[in-house]
Each structure stands twice: as C-alpha cells, then as structure tokens.
Amino acid sequence: MVLVRRYVRNAGANVARVVASTLVALLLPPILIGALPRSSYNTWLLVLQLAAYVGYLELGVQSAMSRFIAHGAELDRIEDQSRAISSALFLMTAVAVVGMFASLGLAGAMPHLFADIPPDLHGDTRVAVFLVGVSVATGLPAAVLSGAYMGLRRYEVPAAILIVGKLIGAALVAAAALVTASMRLMAVSMTVANLATHAALWMVYERSRFRVPLGRSWISWPSVRAVLVHCASLQIWTLGTILVSGLDLTIVGIWDFQAVAYFAIAAVAVSFVGQLQGSVVAVLMPEAAALHARRAQEALGRMLIRFTRYGTLVLLAAGLPLFLGAELLLTLWVGADFADHASTLLRVLLVANTIRLVSLPYATMLVGVGEHGRVWLSPIVGGVINAAVSVAATMAYGAIGAALGTLSGGIVETGMHLAYNLPRTNALRVSPRQLLLGGMLRPALILTPLLPLLALAATRRLDLGAWWVTGGALFLGVCAAGYLAWRIVLEPEERTLVTRFLRSMRQIPLM
C-alpha cells in the first residue's frame, strides 16, 4: 500500500507538470500567432528547435541520478549517493560550458541553415538562438538535482519549481510578443525565466531535508567515470531521439519553411498525449532500480507488462479525441487555416507516436535495471530510417513527408524492441509474446467499437456538425470502449482498487 501511495503521489506530480505544459502549449501559440507575422512565428519556432539541441547535452544524467540515488537508498549507501551526485555536478558544469559555445555556433549557422528566413530577421534570430541556448545550457547541472529528487521519490519538489518557472516564462514571452513583437525581447524573457528556475532549484535543494550531501570533497574520478559510462550508453538512445523527433521541424524548415507553423502545431497537439503517458511511466525508473537491487526478476517482468498496458491505455484514451476531432479542435484552438493544413499532419503524427511510445515502459525500465546499453541497435536503426524517410519524403511531398518518416521509424523501433531487444534483456523475465498480447494489444481492444468513426476521420469525412448522427455514434462507441476497458483491459484487483479510490473521493468534504 505504501508503494501505491508513493506511486500515486509521484505520478500526480508528473501529471501536474504535464497540465502546466499543456496550459502553456494551449494558450501561448494563439497569442504568438496573432501578435507576430507568420514568417516571424515560423522563425521563432526554429529558434526554439535549435536551442533545444543544447538540451541534448544533458546526456541522460537526470535518469542516471534517479537510478544511482534510488539504488543507493535501497542499499543504504549514503556515501555512494554523495559521490555520484557531486561527481555528476562536476561533469555537467563542464558540459554546460560546452553548451554555451555550441549555442554560439548554432546562432551563427541559423540564417545559413534556413534560407527562407527573411534577411531582416537574421540579427534577432542570432541573438535569440544564443540567449535561449545559453539558458538551456545553464540548466544542465540543475538536471542532476532533479534526478536526485526522483531517485529519492520526491518528484513533487522539482515539479513545483518547474511548473512555476514554465508559467512565468510563458507569461513573459507572451507579454513581449504582444507589446513589442520583438523576437529579441521574447528570447530575453525566456532566458530570464529559465535562469530564475534553475537558481530556485539550487536554493530549494540546499535547504531541503531530503537532500543528499554534496561538495567538492565527494568528487572522485571513479564516480565521474561511472556516471560517464552510464550516460555514454544512454547516448545511443539520445541519438535515436534526435533522429526520431529532434530533426523533423528542422527538416521542414529547410525544405518547406511555410509549413513550419502547421507542423509545429500538430506536433505540439500530439505531444500532450506523449507527456501524459510519460508522467505515468517516468516513476518506473527508481522502482525498477529498487527491485533490481533485490534481484526480483519475476516482479520486474510483471511490472513491465502491467505498466505497458497502463501506458497503452493512456495513449489510446488521450489520443482518440484528437484523432476524431482534429479539425474542430484545431479550429477552436488556432483557427480554420491551421485546421485545414495541420489536421492530416496531426493524425499521422498521432499514430506514429502511439506506435513508438507503447514501448516506453520497456525503455524506461531498461535504464532502471542498467541494461539500456545492451539494446542500442533499435533506436539507431529506427532513428536512421526515420531521418532518411523524412528528408526524402519532405523534399518530394512537403511537411507530410516528415510525419511519414516518424511513422516508419516508430514501426521499426517498436518491432525491434519486441523481436530483438526483449529476448536479450536478462533482468526482465517476460517473453515478446506476453508483452505484445498482454501489454500492447489487449488495451487496443477499446478501438474496435470506434473503427468506423476512425476510418471516416482518417479520410476527413467525419461530419461533427451532424451532431444527432455523429454524436449518437460517438456516444455508443465511447460507452462500448469504456466497457471493454473496464471489463477486459483492467484486472479484477485493479477494478477493485479504482472502485475504492472513487468511493474514498466521494467521502472527501468539499468545504
């Protein structure tokens, strides 16, 4: 029961972060679209994309700290925890300096990389990339502290700080756009918010009663080497992530600049679903590390199947409204022009990311048990196929080609996880067949009553205006899908737990 409470608390903290990100992503784009010329908005999106590349220098240290701290806590080795976090801070401080120089290089290269950026925006573009990139680089050491909190199962601490920082940053950027429409001032606003967030994380950690002791005396080269080895194996996954999701907008910016905003809006909408699933799955890493420390292989296998089932159910339940109502939702959010140009992009990206993310619990638990370095082939192969198809198809067909590249890469990567990686994972005693049937396909049964509506939506023939017909069909389909989720997807003990939770919520006084 303690494990369930801890899981709910930590998952709740992650969900709160997703809600904050969702609010920002919902409210900020319409403001910027209305305040900026389309060319300036497209350029701002590419500024954020290039600055985000600096964030990949994080090297996976946050997940590494989560594992090291959780593993040390399970074995009651405080000195090991202190050496790990102090050495990681030393390492990431050096990497942050590299990130600042990388920001300078990206700033100089941006106007040459995207030939369609108007010449009068080149100066502001360079300044914006440099400032935002530097603010991202200064956050690299702070990622160590976030990982430490995660390893201690105190997700709510970094979540609260990051939520406040994100909301303040969005408000400052929106104000700068509305008042001045200056990309340079928007970048300054974001930089100030990022730096303040990183500083707050440091100050709170120093005063926290949950903190692991740190300092220069704890830095040791064996610990630095251990962190580097762990992070080096994660870089295969990082490279795969860059190839899968980090290059698409850049590719669209190079070969179809006018479609940058459409593609970005579709990607943002789809990211809501991935973030929601990620908030549920992220808490697996320290729990997997703790079970691995006890050598509980059977329990790890059961955990993998269960949370793959949960994660897939979340992906489908959150993605169905987006798929069925893409045109209506986009019209209400950013206008009819985006609904006309971005709805197909949204649907293809949604299917692609759902296929790729069903294996996220497996990838997360691999890091927790320390076997992520043994399964490097699938992210590389999936990423290379994604990038190659995206470039070729975008050159031929425009932005939809990048979405098709994401789809092809997702199919390959998930297939390789099942056919190649899982049989080679020693710590997780589960067969590919068990994971496919019990974790992935079982939740997909909820789609069966909605298949006719999904087919109409995919061909843009679903008329939501005919509410008496479409609404009735949707109501019946959703009721049938809910019944399947309750009776077939969930286990009896899970239904009992949900029922008890709902009853307990009814007993909470409202005043």
Coordinates of C-alpha atoms in Angstrom, one line a residue:
M1 CA 0.0 0.0 0.0
V2 CA 2.9 2.3 0.7
L3 CA 4.2 1.7 -2.8
V4 CA 0.8 2.5 -4.3
R5 CA 0.6 5.8 -2.3
R6 CA 4.1 6.7 -3.3
Y7 CA 3.4 5.9 -7.0
V8 CA 0.2 7.9 -7.0
R9 CA 2.0 10.9 -5.4
N10 CA 4.9 10.9 -7.8
A11 CA 2.7 10.2 -10.8
G12 CA 0.5 13.0 -9.7
A13 CA 3.5 15.4 -9.6
N14 CA 4.4 14.4 -13.1
V15 CA 0.8 14.8 -14.3
A16 CA 0.7 18.3 -12.7
R17 CA 3.8 19.2 -14.8
V18 CA 2.0 17.9 -17.9
V19 CA -1.0 20.0 -17.1
A20 CA 1.1 23.1 -16.7
S21 CA 2.9 22.3 -20.0
T22 CA -0.5 21.8 -21.6
L23 CA -1.8 25.1 -20.4
V24 CA 1.3 26.9 -21.8
A25 CA 1.1 25.0 -25.1
L26 CA -2.6 25.7 -25.5
L27 CA -2.5 29.4 -24.5
L28 CA 0.8 30.6 -25.9
P29 CA 0.6 29.6 -29.7
P30 CA -2.7 31.6 -30.4
I31 CA -1.2 34.6 -28.7
L32 CA 2.0 34.4 -30.7
I33 CA 0.2 33.7 -34.0
G34 CA -1.9 36.8 -33.5
A35 CA 1.0 39.0 -32.4
L36 CA 3.7 38.0 -34.9
P37 CA 3.9 37.9 -38.7
R38 CA 3.8 34.3 -39.9
S39 CA 7.5 34.5 -41.0
S40 CA 8.5 35.7 -37.6
Y41 CA 6.5 33.0 -35.8
N42 CA 8.0 30.3 -38.1
T43 CA 11.4 31.6 -37.3
W44 CA 10.7 31.7 -33.5
L45 CA 9.8 28.0 -33.7
L46 CA 13.0 27.2 -35.4
V47 CA 14.9 29.3 -32.8
L48 CA 13.4 27.1 -30.0
Q49 CA 14.2 23.9 -32.0
L50 CA 17.9 24.8 -32.4
A51 CA 18.2 25.9 -28.8
A52 CA 16.6 22.6 -27.8
Y53 CA 19.6 20.8 -29.3
V54 CA 21.7 22.2 -26.5
G55 CA 19.4 20.3 -24.1
Y56 CA 20.5 17.0 -25.6
L57 CA 23.9 17.6 -23.9
E58 CA 22.1 16.6 -20.7
L59 CA 23.4 13.2 -21.7
G60 CA 20.7 11.4 -19.7
V61 CA 22.3 12.4 -16.4
Q62 CA 18.8 13.0 -14.8
S63 CA 17.8 9.4 -15.3
A64 CA 21.3 8.3 -14.3
M65 CA 21.0 10.2 -11.0
S66 CA 17.5 8.8 -10.5
R67 CA 18.9 5.2 -10.8
F68 CA 22.1 5.8 -8.7
I69 CA 20.3 7.6 -5.9
A70 CA 17.4 5.0 -5.7
H71 CA 19.9 2.1 -5.9
G72 CA 22.0 3.7 -3.1
A73 CA 18.9 4.4 -1.0
E74 CA 17.7 0.8 -1.3
L75 CA 21.1 -0.5 -0.1
D76 CA 21.5 2.4 2.5
R77 CA 24.8 3.6 0.9
I78 CA 24.7 7.4 1.5
E79 CA 28.4 7.9 0.7
D80 CA 27.8 6.3 -2.7
Q81 CA 24.9 8.7 -3.3
S82 CA 27.1 11.7 -2.4
R83 CA 29.9 10.7 -4.6
A84 CA 27.5 10.1 -7.5
I85 CA 25.7 13.4 -7.3
S86 CA 28.8 15.5 -6.6
S87 CA 30.7 13.9 -9.5
A88 CA 27.8 14.3 -11.8
L89 CA 27.5 18.0 -10.9
F90 CA 31.2 18.5 -11.7
L91 CA 30.7 16.7 -15.0
M92 CA 27.6 18.7 -16.1
T93 CA 29.2 22.0 -15.2
A94 CA 31.9 21.3 -17.7
V95 CA 29.3 20.2 -20.2
A96 CA 27.3 23.4 -19.6
V97 CA 30.4 25.4 -20.8
V98 CA 30.4 23.3 -24.0
G99 CA 26.7 24.0 -24.4
M100 CA 27.3 27.8 -24.3
F101 CA 29.9 27.5 -27.1
A102 CA 27.5 25.3 -29.0
S103 CA 24.8 28.0 -28.7
L104 CA 27.2 30.5 -30.2
G105 CA 27.9 28.2 -33.2
L106 CA 24.2 27.5 -33.7
A107 CA 23.4 31.2 -33.6
G108 CA 25.9 31.9 -36.4
A109 CA 24.7 29.0 -38.5
M110 CA 20.9 29.5 -38.3
P111 CA 20.4 32.0 -41.2
H112 CA 22.6 29.9 -43.5
L113 CA 20.7 26.7 -42.5
F114 CA 17.2 28.1 -43.2
A115 CA 17.5 30.0 -46.4
D116 CA 13.9 31.2 -46.4
I117 CA 14.2 33.2 -43.2
P118 CA 13.7 36.9 -44.2
P119 CA 17.0 38.8 -44.1
D120 CA 15.6 41.5 -41.7
L121 CA 15.2 38.8 -39.1
H122 CA 18.8 37.5 -39.2
G123 CA 20.1 39.7 -36.4
D124 CA 17.3 39.0 -34.0
T125 CA 17.5 35.3 -34.9
R126 CA 21.2 35.0 -34.0
V127 CA 20.7 36.8 -30.7
A128 CA 17.6 34.7 -29.8
V129 CA 19.3 31.4 -30.5
F130 CA 22.3 32.4 -28.4
L131 CA 20.4 33.6 -25.4
V132 CA 17.9 30.7 -25.3
G133 CA 20.7 28.2 -25.9
V134 CA 22.8 29.6 -23.0
S135 CA 19.8 29.5 -20.7
V136 CA 19.3 25.8 -21.6
A137 CA 23.0 25.1 -21.0
T138 CA 22.9 26.6 -17.5
G139 CA 20.1 24.2 -16.7
L140 CA 22.3 21.1 -17.4
P141 CA 23.8 21.0 -13.8
A142 CA 20.3 21.5 -12.4
A143 CA 19.2 18.3 -14.1
V144 CA 21.4 16.4 -11.7
L145 CA 19.4 17.8 -8.7
S146 CA 16.1 16.9 -10.4
G147 CA 17.3 13.4 -10.9
A148 CA 18.4 13.2 -7.3
Y149 CA 14.9 14.1 -6.1
M150 CA 13.4 11.5 -8.5
G151 CA 15.7 8.9 -7.0
L152 CA 14.5 9.9 -3.5
R153 CA 10.9 9.5 -4.8
R154 CA 10.2 13.2 -4.2
Y155 CA 9.0 14.2 -7.6
E156 CA 6.8 16.9 -6.3
V157 CA 9.7 19.2 -5.4
P158 CA 11.3 19.7 -8.9
A159 CA 7.8 19.5 -10.4
A160 CA 6.5 22.5 -8.4
I161 CA 9.6 24.6 -9.3
L162 CA 9.5 23.8 -13.0
I163 CA 5.7 24.4 -13.2
V164 CA 6.1 27.9 -11.7
G165 CA 9.1 28.7 -14.0
K166 CA 7.3 27.5 -17.1
L167 CA 4.2 29.6 -16.4
I168 CA 6.2 32.7 -15.6
G169 CA 8.3 32.2 -18.7
A170 CA 5.3 31.8 -20.9
A171 CA 3.7 34.9 -19.5
L172 CA 6.8 37.0 -20.1
V173 CA 7.2 35.7 -23.7
A174 CA 3.5 36.5 -24.4
A175 CA 3.9 40.0 -23.0
A176 CA 7.0 40.7 -25.0
A177 CA 5.2 39.5 -28.2
L178 CA 2.1 41.5 -27.6
V179 CA 3.8 44.7 -26.6
T180 CA 6.8 44.7 -29.0
A181 CA 6.6 41.8 -31.4
S182 CA 10.4 41.6 -30.9
M183 CA 12.0 38.2 -31.1
R184 CA 15.0 39.5 -29.3
L185 CA 12.9 40.6 -26.3
M186 CA 11.0 37.3 -26.4
A187 CA 14.3 35.5 -26.1
V188 CA 15.4 37.7 -23.2
S189 CA 12.2 37.0 -21.4
M190 CA 12.6 33.2 -21.8
T191 CA 16.2 33.4 -20.7
V192 CA 15.4 35.3 -17.5
A193 CA 12.6 32.8 -16.6
N194 CA 14.9 29.8 -17.3
L195 CA 17.8 31.2 -15.2
A196 CA 15.4 32.0 -12.3
T197 CA 14.0 28.5 -12.4
H198 CA 17.5 26.9 -12.3
A199 CA 18.5 29.1 -9.4
A200 CA 15.3 28.3 -7.5
L201 CA 16.0 24.6 -7.9
W202 CA 19.5 25.0 -6.4
M203 CA 18.3 27.1 -3.4
V204 CA 15.5 24.7 -2.6
Y205 CA 17.8 21.7 -2.7
E206 CA 20.3 23.4 -0.3
R207 CA 17.5 23.9 2.2
S208 CA 15.8 20.5 1.7
R209 CA 15.7 17.9 4.4
F210 CA 15.7 15.2 1.7
R211 CA 19.0 16.4 0.2
V212 CA 21.9 14.0 -0.4
P213 CA 25.1 15.7 0.9
L214 CA 27.3 17.1 -1.9
G215 CA 30.6 19.0 -2.2
R216 CA 34.0 19.0 -3.8
S217 CA 35.3 16.5 -1.3
W218 CA 32.9 13.9 -2.6
I219 CA 34.1 14.2 -6.2
S220 CA 36.0 11.1 -7.3
W221 CA 37.3 10.1 -10.7
P222 CA 35.8 6.5 -10.3
S223 CA 32.4 8.1 -9.7
V224 CA 32.8 10.5 -12.6
R225 CA 33.8 7.5 -14.8
A226 CA 30.8 5.5 -13.5
V227 CA 28.4 8.4 -14.4
L228 CA 30.1 8.8 -17.8
V229 CA 29.8 5.1 -18.6
H230 CA 26.1 5.1 -17.6
C231 CA 25.4 8.2 -19.6
A232 CA 27.5 7.1 -22.6
S233 CA 25.3 4.1 -23.1
L234 CA 22.3 6.4 -22.9
Q235 CA 23.6 8.5 -25.7
I236 CA 22.6 5.8 -28.2
W237 CA 19.0 6.4 -27.1
T238 CA 19.6 10.2 -27.2
L239 CA 20.9 10.0 -30.7
G240 CA 17.8 7.9 -31.7
T241 CA 15.6 10.5 -30.1
I242 CA 17.2 13.3 -32.1
L243 CA 16.8 11.3 -35.3
V244 CA 13.2 10.5 -34.5
S245 CA 11.8 13.7 -33.1
G246 CA 14.6 16.3 -33.0
L247 CA 15.1 16.7 -36.7
D248 CA 11.6 16.8 -38.1
L249 CA 10.9 20.5 -37.6
T250 CA 14.4 21.4 -38.8
I251 CA 13.8 19.3 -42.0
V252 CA 10.5 21.0 -42.6
G253 CA 12.2 24.4 -42.0
I254 CA 14.8 23.6 -44.6
W255 CA 12.6 22.3 -47.4
D256 CA 9.1 23.6 -46.6
F257 CA 9.5 26.8 -44.5
Q258 CA 5.9 27.9 -45.0
A259 CA 4.6 24.8 -43.3
V260 CA 6.8 25.1 -40.2
A261 CA 3.9 26.5 -38.1
Y262 CA 1.4 23.9 -39.3
F263 CA 3.8 21.0 -38.5
A264 CA 4.8 22.5 -35.1
I265 CA 1.1 23.0 -34.0
A266 CA 0.4 19.4 -35.0
A267 CA 3.4 18.1 -33.1
V268 CA 2.5 20.2 -30.0
A269 CA -1.0 18.7 -30.0
V270 CA 0.4 15.2 -30.3
S271 CA 3.0 15.9 -27.5
F272 CA 0.1 16.3 -25.0
V273 CA -0.6 12.5 -25.3
G274 CA 3.1 11.5 -25.0
Q275 CA 3.6 13.8 -22.0
L276 CA 0.6 12.3 -20.2
Q277 CA 1.8 8.8 -20.8
G278 CA 5.4 9.8 -19.8
S279 CA 4.1 11.2 -16.5
V280 CA 2.6 7.8 -15.7
V281 CA 5.7 5.8 -16.8
A282 CA 8.5 8.0 -15.5
V283 CA 8.1 6.8 -11.9
L284 CA 9.0 3.3 -13.0
M285 CA 12.7 4.0 -13.2
P286 CA 13.5 4.3 -9.4
E287 CA 11.1 1.5 -8.6
A288 CA 12.7 -0.8 -11.2
A289 CA 16.2 0.1 -9.8
A290 CA 15.0 -0.9 -6.3
L291 CA 13.5 -4.2 -7.5
H292 CA 16.7 -4.9 -9.4
A293 CA 18.8 -4.3 -6.3
R294 CA 16.7 -7.1 -4.7
R295 CA 17.1 -9.2 -7.8
A296 CA 13.3 -9.5 -8.2
Q297 CA 13.2 -10.6 -11.8
E298 CA 9.7 -12.0 -11.8
A299 CA 8.3 -8.9 -10.2
L300 CA 10.1 -6.8 -12.8
G301 CA 8.5 -8.8 -15.6
R302 CA 5.0 -8.4 -14.1
M303 CA 5.7 -4.7 -13.7
L304 CA 6.7 -4.3 -17.3
I305 CA 3.5 -6.0 -18.7
R306 CA 1.2 -4.1 -16.3
F307 CA 2.7 -0.6 -17.0
T308 CA 2.9 -1.2 -20.7
R309 CA -0.9 -2.0 -20.5
Y310 CA -1.5 1.2 -18.5
G311 CA 0.7 3.3 -20.8
T312 CA -1.0 2.0 -23.9
L313 CA -4.4 2.6 -22.4
V314 CA -3.4 6.2 -21.6
L315 CA -2.1 6.7 -25.1
L316 CA -5.3 5.5 -26.7
A317 CA -7.7 7.2 -24.4
A318 CA -5.9 10.5 -24.7
G319 CA -5.3 10.2 -28.4
L320 CA -8.9 9.3 -29.6
P321 CA -10.4 12.7 -29.1
L322 CA -7.5 14.3 -31.0
F323 CA -7.8 11.8 -33.9
L324 CA -11.6 12.0 -34.2
G325 CA -12.0 15.8 -33.7
A326 CA -8.8 17.2 -35.2
E327 CA -10.4 19.8 -37.4
L328 CA -12.8 21.0 -34.7
L329 CA -10.1 21.2 -32.0
L330 CA -7.6 23.0 -34.2
T331 CA -10.3 25.5 -35.4
L332 CA -11.2 26.3 -31.8
W333 CA -7.5 26.5 -30.8
V334 CA -5.6 28.3 -33.6
G335 CA -8.2 28.9 -36.4
A336 CA -9.6 27.4 -39.5
D337 CA -6.4 27.9 -41.6
F338 CA -4.5 25.6 -39.2
A339 CA -7.3 23.1 -39.1
D340 CA -7.2 22.8 -42.9
H341 CA -3.4 22.4 -43.2
A342 CA -2.5 20.6 -39.9
S343 CA -5.2 18.1 -39.3
T344 CA -3.7 15.4 -41.5
L345 CA -0.3 16.1 -40.1
L346 CA -1.7 15.7 -36.6
R347 CA -3.3 12.3 -37.3
V348 CA -0.2 10.8 -38.9
L349 CA 2.0 12.0 -36.1
L350 CA -0.5 10.8 -33.5
V351 CA -0.5 7.2 -35.0
A352 CA 3.3 7.3 -35.3
N353 CA 4.0 8.4 -31.8
T354 CA 1.4 6.0 -30.3
I355 CA 3.2 3.1 -32.1
R356 CA 6.6 4.3 -30.9
L357 CA 5.6 5.1 -27.3
V358 CA 3.9 1.8 -26.5
S359 CA 7.4 0.6 -25.8
L360 CA 8.3 3.5 -23.5
P361 CA 7.8 1.5 -20.2
Y362 CA 10.3 -1.1 -21.5
A363 CA 12.8 1.6 -22.4
T364 CA 12.3 3.3 -19.0
M365 CA 12.8 0.0 -17.1
L366 CA 15.9 -0.8 -19.1
V367 CA 17.5 2.3 -17.6
G368 CA 16.3 1.4 -14.2
V369 CA 17.9 -2.1 -14.3
G370 CA 21.1 -0.8 -16.0
E371 CA 20.7 -2.8 -19.3
H372 CA 20.0 0.1 -21.6
G373 CA 23.5 -0.2 -23.1
R374 CA 22.9 -3.7 -24.4
V375 CA 20.0 -2.8 -26.7
W376 CA 21.5 0.0 -28.8
L377 CA 20.5 -1.2 -32.2
S378 CA 16.8 -0.4 -32.3
P379 CA 17.0 3.3 -31.5
I380 CA 19.8 3.8 -34.1
V381 CA 18.0 1.8 -36.9
G382 CA 14.6 3.3 -36.1
G383 CA 16.2 6.8 -36.0
V384 CA 18.2 6.5 -39.2
I385 CA 15.1 5.2 -41.1
N386 CA 13.0 8.0 -39.6
A387 CA 15.5 10.7 -40.7
A388 CA 16.1 9.2 -44.1
V389 CA 12.5 8.8 -45.0
S390 CA 11.7 12.3 -43.6
V391 CA 14.3 14.0 -45.7
A392 CA 13.4 12.2 -48.9
A393 CA 9.6 12.5 -48.4
T394 CA 9.8 16.1 -47.3
M395 CA 11.8 17.0 -50.4
A396 CA 9.2 15.3 -52.5
Y397 CA 5.9 16.0 -50.7
G398 CA 6.5 18.7 -48.2
A399 CA 5.8 18.6 -44.5
I400 CA 3.6 15.4 -44.6
G401 CA 6.8 13.6 -45.6
A402 CA 8.4 14.3 -42.2
A403 CA 5.3 12.9 -40.5
L404 CA 5.5 9.7 -42.7
G405 CA 9.2 9.4 -41.6
T406 CA 8.1 9.5 -38.0
L407 CA 5.6 6.7 -38.7
S408 CA 8.1 4.5 -40.4
G409 CA 10.7 4.9 -37.7
G410 CA 8.2 4.2 -34.9
I411 CA 7.1 0.9 -36.6
V412 CA 10.7 -0.3 -37.0
E413 CA 11.8 0.7 -33.5
T414 CA 8.9 -1.0 -31.7
G415 CA 9.2 -4.1 -33.8
M416 CA 12.9 -4.3 -33.0
H417 CA 12.2 -3.9 -29.3
L418 CA 9.9 -6.9 -29.4
A419 CA 11.8 -9.1 -31.8
Y420 CA 15.4 -8.3 -31.0
N421 CA 15.9 -6.4 -27.7
L422 CA 13.5 -8.1 -25.2
P423 CA 14.9 -11.6 -25.7
R424 CA 18.3 -10.2 -24.9
T425 CA 17.2 -8.5 -21.6
N426 CA 18.3 -10.6 -18.7
A427 CA 16.7 -8.6 -15.8
L428 CA 13.1 -8.8 -17.2
R429 CA 11.6 -12.2 -17.3
V430 CA 8.9 -11.8 -19.9
S431 CA 8.5 -13.0 -23.5
P432 CA 7.8 -10.9 -26.5
R433 CA 4.5 -12.6 -27.0
Q434 CA 3.4 -11.9 -23.4
L435 CA 4.3 -8.2 -23.8
L436 CA 2.7 -7.9 -27.2
L437 CA -0.6 -9.6 -26.3
G438 CA -0.9 -8.6 -22.6
G439 CA 0.7 -5.1 -22.7
M440 CA 0.0 -3.7 -26.2
L441 CA -2.8 -5.4 -28.0
R442 CA -5.1 -6.0 -25.0
P443 CA -5.7 -2.3 -24.4
A444 CA -6.1 -1.8 -28.2
L445 CA -9.4 -3.7 -28.0
I446 CA -11.1 -0.5 -26.9
L447 CA -10.6 0.7 -30.5
T448 CA -12.9 -1.9 -32.0
P449 CA -16.3 -0.2 -31.4
L450 CA -14.8 3.0 -32.9
L451 CA -13.3 1.7 -36.0
P452 CA -15.9 3.0 -38.5
L453 CA -15.6 6.5 -37.0
L454 CA -11.8 6.3 -37.0
A455 CA -11.9 5.4 -40.7
L456 CA -14.2 8.4 -41.5
A457 CA -12.0 10.7 -39.5
A458 CA -8.8 9.5 -41.3
T459 CA -10.4 10.4 -44.7
R460 CA -11.7 13.7 -43.3
R461 CA -15.3 12.6 -43.9
L462 CA -16.5 12.6 -40.2
D463 CA -19.1 15.4 -40.0
L464 CA -19.1 16.6 -36.5
G465 CA -21.7 19.2 -37.5
A466 CA -24.4 16.4 -37.9
W467 CA -24.4 16.0 -34.1
W468 CA -27.6 13.9 -34.0
V469 CA -25.9 11.2 -36.1
T470 CA -22.2 11.6 -35.3
G471 CA -22.9 12.4 -31.7
G472 CA -25.0 9.4 -31.2
A473 CA -22.5 7.1 -32.8
L474 CA -19.7 8.6 -30.7
F475 CA -21.7 8.2 -27.5
L476 CA -22.4 4.5 -28.3
G477 CA -18.8 3.9 -29.4
V478 CA -17.3 5.6 -26.3
C479 CA -19.6 3.7 -24.0
A480 CA -18.6 0.4 -25.6
A481 CA -14.9 1.3 -25.5
G482 CA -15.3 2.2 -21.8
Y483 CA -16.9 -1.1 -21.1
L484 CA -14.1 -3.0 -22.8
A485 CA -11.5 -1.0 -20.9
W486 CA -13.2 -1.8 -17.6
R487 CA -14.0 -5.5 -18.1
I488 CA -11.2 -6.7 -20.3
V489 CA -8.2 -4.3 -20.1
L490 CA -8.2 -3.9 -16.3
E491 CA -7.6 -6.9 -13.9
P492 CA -10.2 -7.6 -11.2
E493 CA -7.9 -6.3 -8.4
E494 CA -7.3 -3.1 -10.5
R495 CA -11.1 -2.6 -10.8
T496 CA -11.4 -3.1 -7.1
L497 CA -8.7 -0.5 -6.4
V498 CA -10.3 2.0 -8.8
T499 CA -13.7 1.5 -7.1
R500 CA -12.2 2.0 -3.6
F501 CA -10.5 5.2 -4.8
L502 CA -13.7 6.6 -6.3
R503 CA -15.6 5.8 -3.1
S504 CA -12.9 7.5 -1.0
M505 CA -13.1 10.6 -3.2
R506 CA -16.9 10.8 -2.6
Q507 CA -16.2 11.0 1.2
I508 CA -13.9 14.0 0.9
P509 CA -15.8 17.1 2.1
L510 CA -16.0 19.9 -0.5
M511 CA -16.0 22.7 2.1

